[in-house]
mmCIF file of C-alpha atoms in Angstrom:
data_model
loop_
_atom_site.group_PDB
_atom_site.id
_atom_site.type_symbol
_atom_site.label_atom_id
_atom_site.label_comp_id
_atom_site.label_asym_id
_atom_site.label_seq_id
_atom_site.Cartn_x
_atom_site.Cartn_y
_atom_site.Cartn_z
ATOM 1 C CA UNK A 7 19.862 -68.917 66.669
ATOM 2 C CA UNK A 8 21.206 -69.928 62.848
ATOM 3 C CA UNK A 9 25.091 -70.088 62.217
ATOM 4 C CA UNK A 10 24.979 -70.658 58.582
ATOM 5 C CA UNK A 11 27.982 -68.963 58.137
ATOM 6 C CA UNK A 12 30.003 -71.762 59.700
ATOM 7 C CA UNK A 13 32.714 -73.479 56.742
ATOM 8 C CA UNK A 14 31.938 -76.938 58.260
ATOM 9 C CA UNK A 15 35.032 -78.205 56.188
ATOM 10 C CA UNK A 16 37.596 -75.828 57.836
ATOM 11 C CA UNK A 17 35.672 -76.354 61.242
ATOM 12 C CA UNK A 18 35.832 -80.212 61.268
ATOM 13 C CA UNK A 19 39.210 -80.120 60.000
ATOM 14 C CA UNK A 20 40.562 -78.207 62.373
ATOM 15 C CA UNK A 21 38.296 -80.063 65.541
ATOM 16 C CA UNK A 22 39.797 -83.740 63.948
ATOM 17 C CA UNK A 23 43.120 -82.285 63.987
ATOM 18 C CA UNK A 24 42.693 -81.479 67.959
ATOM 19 C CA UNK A 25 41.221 -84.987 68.155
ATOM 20 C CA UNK A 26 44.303 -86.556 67.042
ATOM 21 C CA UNK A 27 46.614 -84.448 69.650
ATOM 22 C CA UNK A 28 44.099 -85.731 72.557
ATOM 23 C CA UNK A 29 44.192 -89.344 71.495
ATOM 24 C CA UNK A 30 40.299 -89.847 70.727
ATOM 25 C CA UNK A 31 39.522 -93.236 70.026
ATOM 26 C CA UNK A 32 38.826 -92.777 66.144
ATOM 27 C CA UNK A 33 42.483 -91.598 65.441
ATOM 28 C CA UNK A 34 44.251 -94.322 67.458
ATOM 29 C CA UNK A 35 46.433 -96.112 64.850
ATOM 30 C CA UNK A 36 46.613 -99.695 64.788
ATOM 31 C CA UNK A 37 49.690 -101.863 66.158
ATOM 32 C CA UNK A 38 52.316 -103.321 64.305
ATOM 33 C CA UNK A 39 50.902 -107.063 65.656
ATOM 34 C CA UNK A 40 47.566 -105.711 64.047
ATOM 35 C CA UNK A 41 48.785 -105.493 60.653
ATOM 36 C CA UNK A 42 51.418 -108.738 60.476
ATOM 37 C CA UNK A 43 48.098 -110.713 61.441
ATOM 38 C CA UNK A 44 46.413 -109.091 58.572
ATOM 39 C CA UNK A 45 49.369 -109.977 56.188
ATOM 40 C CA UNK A 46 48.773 -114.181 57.357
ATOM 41 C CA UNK A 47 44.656 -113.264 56.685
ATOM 42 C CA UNK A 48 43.599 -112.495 59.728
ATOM 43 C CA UNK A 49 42.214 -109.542 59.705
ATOM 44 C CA UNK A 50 38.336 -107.447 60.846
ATOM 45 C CA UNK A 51 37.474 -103.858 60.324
ATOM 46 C CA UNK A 52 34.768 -101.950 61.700
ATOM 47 C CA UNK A 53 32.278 -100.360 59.361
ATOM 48 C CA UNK A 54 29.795 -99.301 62.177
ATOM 49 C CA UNK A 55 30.321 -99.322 66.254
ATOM 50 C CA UNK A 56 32.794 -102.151 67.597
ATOM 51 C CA UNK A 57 31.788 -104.772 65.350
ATOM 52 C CA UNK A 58 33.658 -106.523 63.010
ATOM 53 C CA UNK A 59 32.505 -105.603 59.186
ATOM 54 C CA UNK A 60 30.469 -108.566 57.407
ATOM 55 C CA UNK A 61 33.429 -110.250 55.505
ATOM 56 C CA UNK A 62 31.077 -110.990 52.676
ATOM 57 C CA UNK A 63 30.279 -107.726 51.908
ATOM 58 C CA UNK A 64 34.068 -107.709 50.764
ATOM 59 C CA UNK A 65 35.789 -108.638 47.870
ATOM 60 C CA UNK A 66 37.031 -112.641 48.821
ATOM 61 C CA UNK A 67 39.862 -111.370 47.972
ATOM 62 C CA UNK A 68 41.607 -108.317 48.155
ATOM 63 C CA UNK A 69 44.677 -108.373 46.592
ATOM 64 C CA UNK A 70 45.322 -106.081 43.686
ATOM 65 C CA UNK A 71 41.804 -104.821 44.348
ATOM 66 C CA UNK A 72 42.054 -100.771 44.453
ATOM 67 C CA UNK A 73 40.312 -99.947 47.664
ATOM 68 C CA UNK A 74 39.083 -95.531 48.760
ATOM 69 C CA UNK A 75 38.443 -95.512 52.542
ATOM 70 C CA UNK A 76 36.599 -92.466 52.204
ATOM 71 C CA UNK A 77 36.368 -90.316 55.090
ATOM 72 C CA UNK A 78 38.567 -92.992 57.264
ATOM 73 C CA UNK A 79 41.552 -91.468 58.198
ATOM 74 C CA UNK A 80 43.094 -92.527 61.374
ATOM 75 C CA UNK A 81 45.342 -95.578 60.666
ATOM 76 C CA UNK A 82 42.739 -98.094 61.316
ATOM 77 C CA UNK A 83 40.882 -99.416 57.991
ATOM 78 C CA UNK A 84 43.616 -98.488 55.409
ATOM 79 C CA UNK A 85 46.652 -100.028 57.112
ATOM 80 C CA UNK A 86 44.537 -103.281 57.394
ATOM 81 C CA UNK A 87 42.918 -103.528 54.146
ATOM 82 C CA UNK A 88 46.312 -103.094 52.388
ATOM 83 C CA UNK A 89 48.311 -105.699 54.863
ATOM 84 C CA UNK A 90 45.372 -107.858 53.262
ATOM 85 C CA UNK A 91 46.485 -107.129 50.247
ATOM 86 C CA UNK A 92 44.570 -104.081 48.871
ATOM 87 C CA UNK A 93 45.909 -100.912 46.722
ATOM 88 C CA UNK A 94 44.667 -98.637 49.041
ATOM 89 C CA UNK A 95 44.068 -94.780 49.003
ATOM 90 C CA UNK A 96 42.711 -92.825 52.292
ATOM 91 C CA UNK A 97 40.784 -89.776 51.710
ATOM 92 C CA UNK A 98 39.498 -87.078 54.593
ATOM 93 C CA UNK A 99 39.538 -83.989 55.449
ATOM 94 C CA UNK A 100 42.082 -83.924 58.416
ATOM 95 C CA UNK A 101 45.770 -84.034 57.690
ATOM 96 C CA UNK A 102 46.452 -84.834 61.431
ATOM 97 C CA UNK A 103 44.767 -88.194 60.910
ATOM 98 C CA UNK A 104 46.020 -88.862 57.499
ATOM 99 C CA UNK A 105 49.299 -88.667 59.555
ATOM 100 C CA UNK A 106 48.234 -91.500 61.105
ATOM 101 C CA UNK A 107 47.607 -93.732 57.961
ATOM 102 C CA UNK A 108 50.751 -92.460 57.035
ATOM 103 C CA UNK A 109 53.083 -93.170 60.100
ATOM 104 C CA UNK A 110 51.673 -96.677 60.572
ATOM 105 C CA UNK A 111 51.985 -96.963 56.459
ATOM 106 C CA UNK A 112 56.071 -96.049 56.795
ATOM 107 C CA UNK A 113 56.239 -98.012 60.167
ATOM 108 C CA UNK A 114 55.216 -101.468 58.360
ATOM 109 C CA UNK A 115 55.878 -101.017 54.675
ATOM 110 C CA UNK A 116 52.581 -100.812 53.079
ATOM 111 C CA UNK A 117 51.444 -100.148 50.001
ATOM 112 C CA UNK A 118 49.240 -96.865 50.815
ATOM 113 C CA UNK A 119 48.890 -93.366 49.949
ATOM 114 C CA UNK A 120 46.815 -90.529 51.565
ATOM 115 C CA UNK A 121 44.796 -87.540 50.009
ATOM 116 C CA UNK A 122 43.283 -84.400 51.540
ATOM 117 C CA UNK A 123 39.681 -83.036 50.693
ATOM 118 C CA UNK A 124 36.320 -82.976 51.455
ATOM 119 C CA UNK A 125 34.330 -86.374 51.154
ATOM 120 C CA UNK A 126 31.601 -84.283 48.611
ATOM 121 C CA UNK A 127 34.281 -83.698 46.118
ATOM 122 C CA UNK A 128 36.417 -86.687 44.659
ATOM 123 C CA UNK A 129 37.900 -85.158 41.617
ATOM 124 C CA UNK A 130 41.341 -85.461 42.834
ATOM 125 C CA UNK A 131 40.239 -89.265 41.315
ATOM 126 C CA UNK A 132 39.464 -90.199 37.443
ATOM 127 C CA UNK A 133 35.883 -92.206 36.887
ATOM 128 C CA UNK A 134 35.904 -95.786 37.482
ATOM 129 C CA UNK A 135 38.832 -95.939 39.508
ATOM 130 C CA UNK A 136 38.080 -97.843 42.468
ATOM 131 C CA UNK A 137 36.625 -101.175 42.976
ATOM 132 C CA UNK A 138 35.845 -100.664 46.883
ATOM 133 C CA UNK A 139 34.357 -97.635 48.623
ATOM 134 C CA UNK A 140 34.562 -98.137 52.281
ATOM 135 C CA UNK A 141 33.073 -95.587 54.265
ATOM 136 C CA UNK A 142 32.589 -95.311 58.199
ATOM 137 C CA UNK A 143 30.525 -93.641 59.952
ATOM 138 C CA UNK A 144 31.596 -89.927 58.937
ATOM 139 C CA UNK A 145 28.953 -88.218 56.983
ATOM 140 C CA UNK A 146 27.191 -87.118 59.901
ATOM 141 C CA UNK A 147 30.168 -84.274 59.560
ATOM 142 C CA UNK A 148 28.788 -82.825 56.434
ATOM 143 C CA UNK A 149 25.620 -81.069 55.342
ATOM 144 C CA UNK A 150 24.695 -82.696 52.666
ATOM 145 C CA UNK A 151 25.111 -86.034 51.162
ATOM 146 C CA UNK A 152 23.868 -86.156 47.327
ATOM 147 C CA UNK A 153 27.217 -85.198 46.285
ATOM 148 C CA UNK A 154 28.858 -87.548 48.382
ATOM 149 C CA UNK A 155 26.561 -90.548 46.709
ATOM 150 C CA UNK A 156 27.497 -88.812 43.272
ATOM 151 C CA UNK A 157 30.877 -89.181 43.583
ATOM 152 C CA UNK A 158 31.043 -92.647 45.186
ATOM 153 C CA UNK A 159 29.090 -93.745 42.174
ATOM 154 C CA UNK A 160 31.270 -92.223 39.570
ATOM 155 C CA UNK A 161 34.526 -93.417 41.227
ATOM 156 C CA UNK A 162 33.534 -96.736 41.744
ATOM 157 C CA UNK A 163 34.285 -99.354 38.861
ATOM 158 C CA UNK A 164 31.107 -101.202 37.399
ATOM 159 C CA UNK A 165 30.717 -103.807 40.007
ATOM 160 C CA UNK A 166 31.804 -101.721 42.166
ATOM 161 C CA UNK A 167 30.514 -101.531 45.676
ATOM 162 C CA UNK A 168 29.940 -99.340 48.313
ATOM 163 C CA UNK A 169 30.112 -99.875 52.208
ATOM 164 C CA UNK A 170 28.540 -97.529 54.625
ATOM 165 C CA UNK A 171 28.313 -96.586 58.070
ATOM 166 C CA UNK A 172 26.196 -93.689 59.667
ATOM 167 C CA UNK A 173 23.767 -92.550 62.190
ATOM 168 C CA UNK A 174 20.912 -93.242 63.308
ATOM 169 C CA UNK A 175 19.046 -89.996 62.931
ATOM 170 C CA UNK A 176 16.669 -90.959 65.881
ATOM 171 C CA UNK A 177 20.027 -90.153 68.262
ATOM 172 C CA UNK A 178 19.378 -86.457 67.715
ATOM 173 C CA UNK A 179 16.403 -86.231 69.429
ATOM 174 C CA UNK A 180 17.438 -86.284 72.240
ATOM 175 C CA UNK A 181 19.135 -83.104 74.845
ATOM 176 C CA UNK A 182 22.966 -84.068 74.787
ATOM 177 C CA UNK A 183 24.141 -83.066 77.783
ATOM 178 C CA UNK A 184 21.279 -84.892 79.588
ATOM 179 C CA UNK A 185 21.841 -87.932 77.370
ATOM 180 C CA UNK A 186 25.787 -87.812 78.227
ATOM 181 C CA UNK A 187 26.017 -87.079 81.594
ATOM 182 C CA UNK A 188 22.837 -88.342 83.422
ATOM 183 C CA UNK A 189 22.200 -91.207 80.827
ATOM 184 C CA UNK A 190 18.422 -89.525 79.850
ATOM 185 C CA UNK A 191 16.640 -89.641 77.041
ATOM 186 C CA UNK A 192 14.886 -86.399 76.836
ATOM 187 C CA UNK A 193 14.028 -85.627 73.300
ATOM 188 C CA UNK A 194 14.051 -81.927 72.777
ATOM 189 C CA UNK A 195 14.839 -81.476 69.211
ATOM 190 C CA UNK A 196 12.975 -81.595 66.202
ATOM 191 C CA UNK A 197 14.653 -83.657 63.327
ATOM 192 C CA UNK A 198 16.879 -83.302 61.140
ATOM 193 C CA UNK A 199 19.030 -81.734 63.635
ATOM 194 C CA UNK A 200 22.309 -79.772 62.929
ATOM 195 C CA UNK A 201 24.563 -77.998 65.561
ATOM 196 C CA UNK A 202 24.584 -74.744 62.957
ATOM 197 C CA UNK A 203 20.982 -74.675 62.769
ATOM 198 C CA UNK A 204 19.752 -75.755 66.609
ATOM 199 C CA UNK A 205 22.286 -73.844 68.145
ATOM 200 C CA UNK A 206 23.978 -70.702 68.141
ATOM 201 C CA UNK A 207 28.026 -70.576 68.039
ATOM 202 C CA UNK A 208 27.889 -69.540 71.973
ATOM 203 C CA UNK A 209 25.517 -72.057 72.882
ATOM 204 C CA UNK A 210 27.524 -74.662 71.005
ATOM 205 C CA UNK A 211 30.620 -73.790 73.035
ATOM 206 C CA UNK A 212 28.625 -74.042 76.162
ATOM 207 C CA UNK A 213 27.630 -77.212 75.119
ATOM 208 C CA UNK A 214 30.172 -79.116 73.631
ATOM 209 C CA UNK A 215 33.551 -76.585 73.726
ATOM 210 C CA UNK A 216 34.215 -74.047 71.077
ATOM 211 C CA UNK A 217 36.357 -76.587 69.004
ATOM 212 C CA UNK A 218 34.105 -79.527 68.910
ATOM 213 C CA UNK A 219 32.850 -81.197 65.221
ATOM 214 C CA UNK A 220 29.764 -80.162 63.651
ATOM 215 C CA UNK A 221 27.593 -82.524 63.563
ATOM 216 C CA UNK A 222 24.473 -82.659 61.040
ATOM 217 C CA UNK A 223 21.672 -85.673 61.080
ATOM 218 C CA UNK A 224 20.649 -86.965 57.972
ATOM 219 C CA UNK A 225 17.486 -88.571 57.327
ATOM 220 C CA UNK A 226 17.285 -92.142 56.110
ATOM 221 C CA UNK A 227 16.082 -90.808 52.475
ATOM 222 C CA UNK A 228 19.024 -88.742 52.389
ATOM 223 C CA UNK A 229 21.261 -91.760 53.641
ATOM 224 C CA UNK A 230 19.611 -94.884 51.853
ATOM 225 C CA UNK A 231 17.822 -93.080 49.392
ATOM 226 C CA UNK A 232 20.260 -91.226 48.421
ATOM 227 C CA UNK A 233 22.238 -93.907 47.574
ATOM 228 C CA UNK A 234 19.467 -95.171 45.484
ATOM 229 C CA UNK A 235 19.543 -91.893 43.336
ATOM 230 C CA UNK A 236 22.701 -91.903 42.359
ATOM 231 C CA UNK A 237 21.919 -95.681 41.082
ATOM 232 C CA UNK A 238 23.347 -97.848 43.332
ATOM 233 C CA UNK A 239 21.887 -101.168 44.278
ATOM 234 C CA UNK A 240 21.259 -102.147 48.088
ATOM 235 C CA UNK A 241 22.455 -105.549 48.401
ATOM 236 C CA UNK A 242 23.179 -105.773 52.770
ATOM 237 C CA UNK A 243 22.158 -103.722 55.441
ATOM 238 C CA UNK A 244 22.661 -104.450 59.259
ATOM 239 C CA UNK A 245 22.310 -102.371 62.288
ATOM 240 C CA UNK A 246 24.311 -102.108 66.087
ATOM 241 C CA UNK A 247 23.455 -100.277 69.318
ATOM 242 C CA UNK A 248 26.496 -98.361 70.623
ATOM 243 C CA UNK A 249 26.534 -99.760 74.563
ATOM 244 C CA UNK A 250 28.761 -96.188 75.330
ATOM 245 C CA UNK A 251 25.732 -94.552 75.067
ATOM 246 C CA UNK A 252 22.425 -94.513 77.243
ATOM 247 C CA UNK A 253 20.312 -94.529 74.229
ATOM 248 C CA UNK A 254 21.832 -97.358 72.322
ATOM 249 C CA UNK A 255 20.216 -99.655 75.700
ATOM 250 C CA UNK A 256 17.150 -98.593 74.145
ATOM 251 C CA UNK A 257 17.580 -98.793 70.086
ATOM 252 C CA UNK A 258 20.535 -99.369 67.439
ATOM 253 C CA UNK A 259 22.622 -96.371 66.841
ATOM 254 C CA UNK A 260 23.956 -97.283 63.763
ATOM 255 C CA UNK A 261 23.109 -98.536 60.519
ATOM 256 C CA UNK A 262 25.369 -99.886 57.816
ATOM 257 C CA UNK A 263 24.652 -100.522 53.637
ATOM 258 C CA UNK A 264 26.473 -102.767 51.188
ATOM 259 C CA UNK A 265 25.471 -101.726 47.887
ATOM 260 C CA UNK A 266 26.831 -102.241 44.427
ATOM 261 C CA UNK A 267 27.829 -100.159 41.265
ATOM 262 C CA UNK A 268 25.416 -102.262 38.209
ATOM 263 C CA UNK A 269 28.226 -103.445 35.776
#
């Protein structure tokens, strides 16, 4: 059943890049309105689900502060963080929604500049160059996440910190399609789950369509752990249920950190 032949980099690039042609939710730019209220201040971002990031787990304030939203293209967090005031560089791996930073970036004259690549490997950026990592829930579209931790750490200024958004493992229990289209929670799967490992390249265009994004759970070692490892320190961490979903009636979805880069 195995597919560990799958490049999940070229795969999810390619599957984001579709994304952004069909309008999915996660590469729907913001609006103009959106970012002139975030030049007066006003101004939320969302780190995990719907809700609005924890403002203290921010910089008071931004300005001249040099901000990676890592894995975050889209045109949501970076055109808002640098109306606030932020030098801000977007990182992912889809050029279709690093359009997106970049239209709504020429659209409203901000100070923001894109780069291509794979979330495990920053070295398209010198140590200590950032003083904010922000980083949504993405990881779940890589295999593995030491190097991702490793490079956070090294980029990061001392001081630095470190926001992040990802899965609940838990969600991969369960059998998707009865989870998605009859709202059950059958749990069929033994953890951690990937869509390389648990199914086969047919099944997983049965299941989900030949061009869908790999997914891969991580455990909470990997995720808060990990972190941990590559010496950060865990200063926040909150949770949110995601109400789209029949399971998140039942148990949070998400998690988020805050964690900070000893100076």
């Amino acid at each position: 059943m195995q597919d560990l032949g799958v490049d999940p980099v070229a795969h999810n690039r390619a599957a984001w890049d579709k994304y952004v042609q069909e309008g999915d939710e996660w590469t729907r730019p913001v609006s103009t309105e959106d970012v002139e209220r975030a030049r007066r201040g006003d101004w939320s971002i969302v780190l995990i689900g719907h809700e609005p990031v924890n403002r203290s787990w921010l910089p008071e304030e931004l300005t001249g502060k040099d901000v990676l939203c890592l894995a975050a293209g889209g045109g949501q967090q970076g055109p808002i963080l640098a109306a606030a005031g932020a030098r801000v560089t977007v990182f992912d791996n889809s050029p279709g929604q690093l359009g997106q930073d970049q239209m709504v970036a020429e659209r409203d004259g901000l100070d923001l500049r894109t780069a291509l690549g794979d979330m495990r490997d920053l070295s398209a950026f010198g140590d200590a160059t950032f003083d904010v990592v922000f980083h949504p829930v993405s990881n779940l579209f890589v295999p593995d996440l030491a190097p991702v931790w490793r490079e956070c750490f090294r980029v990061l200024r001392p001081g630095g910190t470190l926001l992040v958004g990802f899965l609940n493992p838990d969600v991969y229990l369960f059998d998707h399609e009865a989870l998605d289209e009859r709202g059950e929670l059958n749990v069929v799967h033994k953890l951690p789950y990937s869509d390389v490992t648990h199914y086969s390249a047919e099944e997983r265009a049965t299941k989900f369509g030949a061009d869908a994004a790999l997914e891969y759970s991580h455990t909470l070692t990997d995720q808060i752990g990990g972190q941990l490892a590559a010496g950060f320190l865990v200063t926040g961490f909150e949770e949110a249920p995601d109400r789209s979903n029949a399971a998140g009636h039942y148990m949070s979805n998400y998690f988020a950190t805050a964690a900070v880069k000893p100076g």
